[in-house]
Amino acid sequence: MDLIQRLSPQLMDTLLLQFGAGFKLQKTSEPKSEDAPDNLFEPIAGFDRVEGDFSKQSRANSYSTWLETHPTAKWGAIAVTALGAFGFALLAV
């Protein structure tokens, strides 16, 4: 799913809509209680944080994100890798 999302977000949306998995998994048949807070007009106290359920699994640094935000470094790394592979291929002959 992640690969399809990266290649074509519109295709992934279409597939999720077609098979209903995208929304059915996010819904419940349990009704919301009358006294449950909502955030229609203002934030709910205690829910104004960035962290989520997966905070312990997340990392502070991401090399792929850094490379995406620094395209010169990314293309430089690709060029160095390509030249290294080419040089290695020449030495192997």
PDB file of C-alpha atoms in Angstrom:
ATOM      1  CA  MET A   1       0.000   0.000   0.000  1.00  0.00           C
ATOM      2  CA  ASP A   2       2.832   2.371   0.828  1.00  0.00           C
ATOM      3  CA  LEU A   3       4.467   1.789  -2.556  1.00  0.00           C
ATOM      4  CA  ILE A   4       1.198   2.380  -4.432  1.00  0.00           C
ATOM      5  CA  GLN A   5       0.589   5.531  -2.368  1.00  0.00           C
ATOM      6  CA  ARG A   6       4.046   6.860  -3.268  1.00  0.00           C
ATOM      7  CA  LEU A   7       3.674   6.032  -6.964  1.00  0.00           C
ATOM      8  CA  SER A   8       0.082   7.160  -7.398  1.00  0.00           C
ATOM      9  CA  PRO A   9      -1.892   8.668  -4.508  1.00  0.00           C
ATOM     10  CA  GLN A  10      -4.970   8.931  -6.720  1.00  0.00           C
ATOM     11  CA  LEU A  11      -4.811   5.194  -7.534  1.00  0.00           C
ATOM     12  CA  MET A  12      -4.530   4.353  -3.837  1.00  0.00           C
ATOM     13  CA  ASP A  13      -7.540   6.550  -3.048  1.00  0.00           C
ATOM     14  CA  THR A  14      -9.513   4.823  -5.793  1.00  0.00           C
ATOM     15  CA  LEU A  15      -8.584   1.363  -4.502  1.00  0.00           C
ATOM     16  CA  LEU A  16      -9.511   2.255  -0.936  1.00  0.00           C
ATOM     17  CA  LEU A  17     -12.842   3.653  -2.066  1.00  0.00           C
ATOM     18  CA  GLN A  18     -13.497   0.637  -4.300  1.00  0.00           C
ATOM     19  CA  PHE A  19     -12.894  -1.913  -1.580  1.00  0.00           C
ATOM     20  CA  GLY A  20     -14.268   0.218   1.240  1.00  0.00           C
ATOM     21  CA  ALA A  21     -11.297  -0.489   3.493  1.00  0.00           C
ATOM     22  CA  GLY A  22     -10.258   3.122   3.798  1.00  0.00           C
ATOM     23  CA  PHE A  23     -13.345   4.234   5.674  1.00  0.00           C
ATOM     24  CA  LYS A  24     -14.832   1.066   7.172  1.00  0.00           C
ATOM     25  CA  LEU A  25     -11.761   0.499   9.312  1.00  0.00           C
ATOM     26  CA  GLN A  26     -12.027   4.026  10.713  1.00  0.00           C
ATOM     27  CA  LYS A  27     -15.696   3.838  11.705  1.00  0.00           C
ATOM     28  CA  THR A  28     -17.521   2.220  14.564  1.00  0.00           C
ATOM     29  CA  SER A  29     -21.152   1.318  15.098  1.00  0.00           C
ATOM     30  CA  GLU A  30     -20.888   2.496  18.723  1.00  0.00           C
ATOM     31  CA  PRO A  31     -22.741   5.806  19.112  1.00  0.00           C
ATOM     32  CA  LYS A  32     -20.966   8.805  20.611  1.00  0.00           C
ATOM     33  CA  SER A  33     -22.169   9.739  24.073  1.00  0.00           C
ATOM     34  CA  GLU A  34     -24.014  13.019  24.526  1.00  0.00           C
ATOM     35  CA  ASP A  35     -21.427  14.411  26.949  1.00  0.00           C
ATOM     36  CA  ALA A  36     -18.404  13.520  24.774  1.00  0.00           C
ATOM     37  CA  PRO A  37     -16.336  16.593  23.859  1.00  0.00           C
ATOM     38  CA  ASP A  38     -15.994  17.754  20.278  1.00  0.00           C
ATOM     39  CA  ASN A  39     -13.680  20.187  18.543  1.00  0.00           C
ATOM     40  CA  LEU A  40     -16.054  21.906  16.167  1.00  0.00           C
ATOM     41  CA  PHE A  41     -15.507  25.394  17.585  1.00  0.00           C
ATOM     42  CA  GLU A  42     -12.393  25.040  19.769  1.00  0.00           C
ATOM     43  CA  PRO A  43      -9.651  22.497  20.475  1.00  0.00           C
ATOM     44  CA  ILE A  44     -10.270  19.790  23.051  1.00  0.00           C
ATOM     45  CA  ALA A  45      -8.015  20.210  26.082  1.00  0.00           C
ATOM     46  CA  GLY A  46      -5.413  17.441  26.200  1.00  0.00           C
ATOM     47  CA  PHE A  47      -5.710  16.671  22.477  1.00  0.00           C
ATOM     48  CA  ASP A  48      -3.562  19.576  21.275  1.00  0.00           C
ATOM     49  CA  ARG A  49      -0.371  17.569  20.946  1.00  0.00           C
ATOM     50  CA  VAL A  50       1.636  16.380  17.978  1.00  0.00           C
ATOM     51  CA  GLU A  51       2.582  13.000  19.415  1.00  0.00           C
ATOM     52  CA  GLY A  52       0.329  10.054  18.756  1.00  0.00           C
ATOM     53  CA  ASP A  53       0.004   6.391  19.559  1.00  0.00           C
ATOM     54  CA  PHE A  54       3.163   5.593  17.598  1.00  0.00           C
ATOM     55  CA  SER A  55       5.476   8.131  19.273  1.00  0.00           C
ATOM     56  CA  LYS A  56       7.618   5.400  20.834  1.00  0.00           C
ATOM     57  CA  GLN A  57       8.169   3.853  17.394  1.00  0.00           C
ATOM     58  CA  SER A  58       9.111   7.099  15.663  1.00  0.00           C
ATOM     59  CA  ARG A  59      12.603   8.444  15.173  1.00  0.00           C
ATOM     60  CA  ALA A  60      13.798  11.994  15.603  1.00  0.00           C
ATOM     61  CA  ASN A  61      15.855  11.907  12.381  1.00  0.00           C
ATOM     62  CA  SER A  62      15.005  10.536   8.966  1.00  0.00           C
ATOM     63  CA  TYR A  63      17.728  10.262   6.340  1.00  0.00           C
ATOM     64  CA  SER A  64      15.237   9.943   3.496  1.00  0.00           C
ATOM     65  CA  THR A  65      13.349  13.075   4.589  1.00  0.00           C
ATOM     66  CA  TRP A  66      16.620  14.959   4.962  1.00  0.00           C
ATOM     67  CA  LEU A  67      17.644  13.940   1.434  1.00  0.00           C
ATOM     68  CA  GLU A  68      14.246  15.023   0.079  1.00  0.00           C
ATOM     69  CA  THR A  69      14.620  18.450   1.679  1.00  0.00           C
ATOM     70  CA  HIS A  70      18.238  18.777   0.464  1.00  0.00           C
ATOM     71  CA  PRO A  71      18.081  17.888  -3.260  1.00  0.00           C
ATOM     72  CA  THR A  72      21.671  18.967  -3.968  1.00  0.00           C
ATOM     73  CA  ALA A  73      22.976  16.499  -1.389  1.00  0.00           C
ATOM     74  CA  LYS A  74      20.646  13.802  -2.717  1.00  0.00           C
ATOM     75  CA  TRP A  75      21.785  14.167  -6.320  1.00  0.00           C
ATOM     76  CA  GLY A  76      25.398  14.452  -5.186  1.00  0.00           C
ATOM     77  CA  ALA A  77      25.071  11.149  -3.303  1.00  0.00           C
ATOM     78  CA  ILE A  78      23.483   9.537  -6.378  1.00  0.00           C
ATOM     79  CA  ALA A  79      26.305  10.839  -8.595  1.00  0.00           C
ATOM     80  CA  VAL A  80      29.012   9.617  -6.217  1.00  0.00           C
ATOM     81  CA  THR A  81      27.348   6.196  -5.992  1.00  0.00           C
ATOM     82  CA  ALA A  82      27.018   5.962  -9.782  1.00  0.00           C
ATOM     83  CA  LEU A  83      30.625   7.007 -10.348  1.00  0.00           C
ATOM     84  CA  GLY A  84      31.786   4.541  -7.691  1.00  0.00           C
ATOM     85  CA  ALA A  85      29.830   1.718  -9.327  1.00  0.00           C
ATOM     86  CA  PHE A  86      31.208   2.672 -12.730  1.00  0.00           C
ATOM     87  CA  GLY A  87      34.753   2.795 -11.358  1.00  0.00           C
ATOM     88  CA  PHE A  88      34.298  -0.558  -9.657  1.00  0.00           C
ATOM     89  CA  ALA A  89      32.987  -2.047 -12.908  1.00  0.00           C
ATOM     90  CA  LEU A  90      36.073  -0.746 -14.758  1.00  0.00           C
ATOM     91  CA  LEU A  91      38.402  -2.279 -12.151  1.00  0.00           C
ATOM     92  CA  ALA A  92      36.620  -5.631 -12.348  1.00  0.00           C
ATOM     93  CA  VAL A  93      37.256  -5.907 -16.090  1.00  0.00           C
TER      94      VAL A  93
END
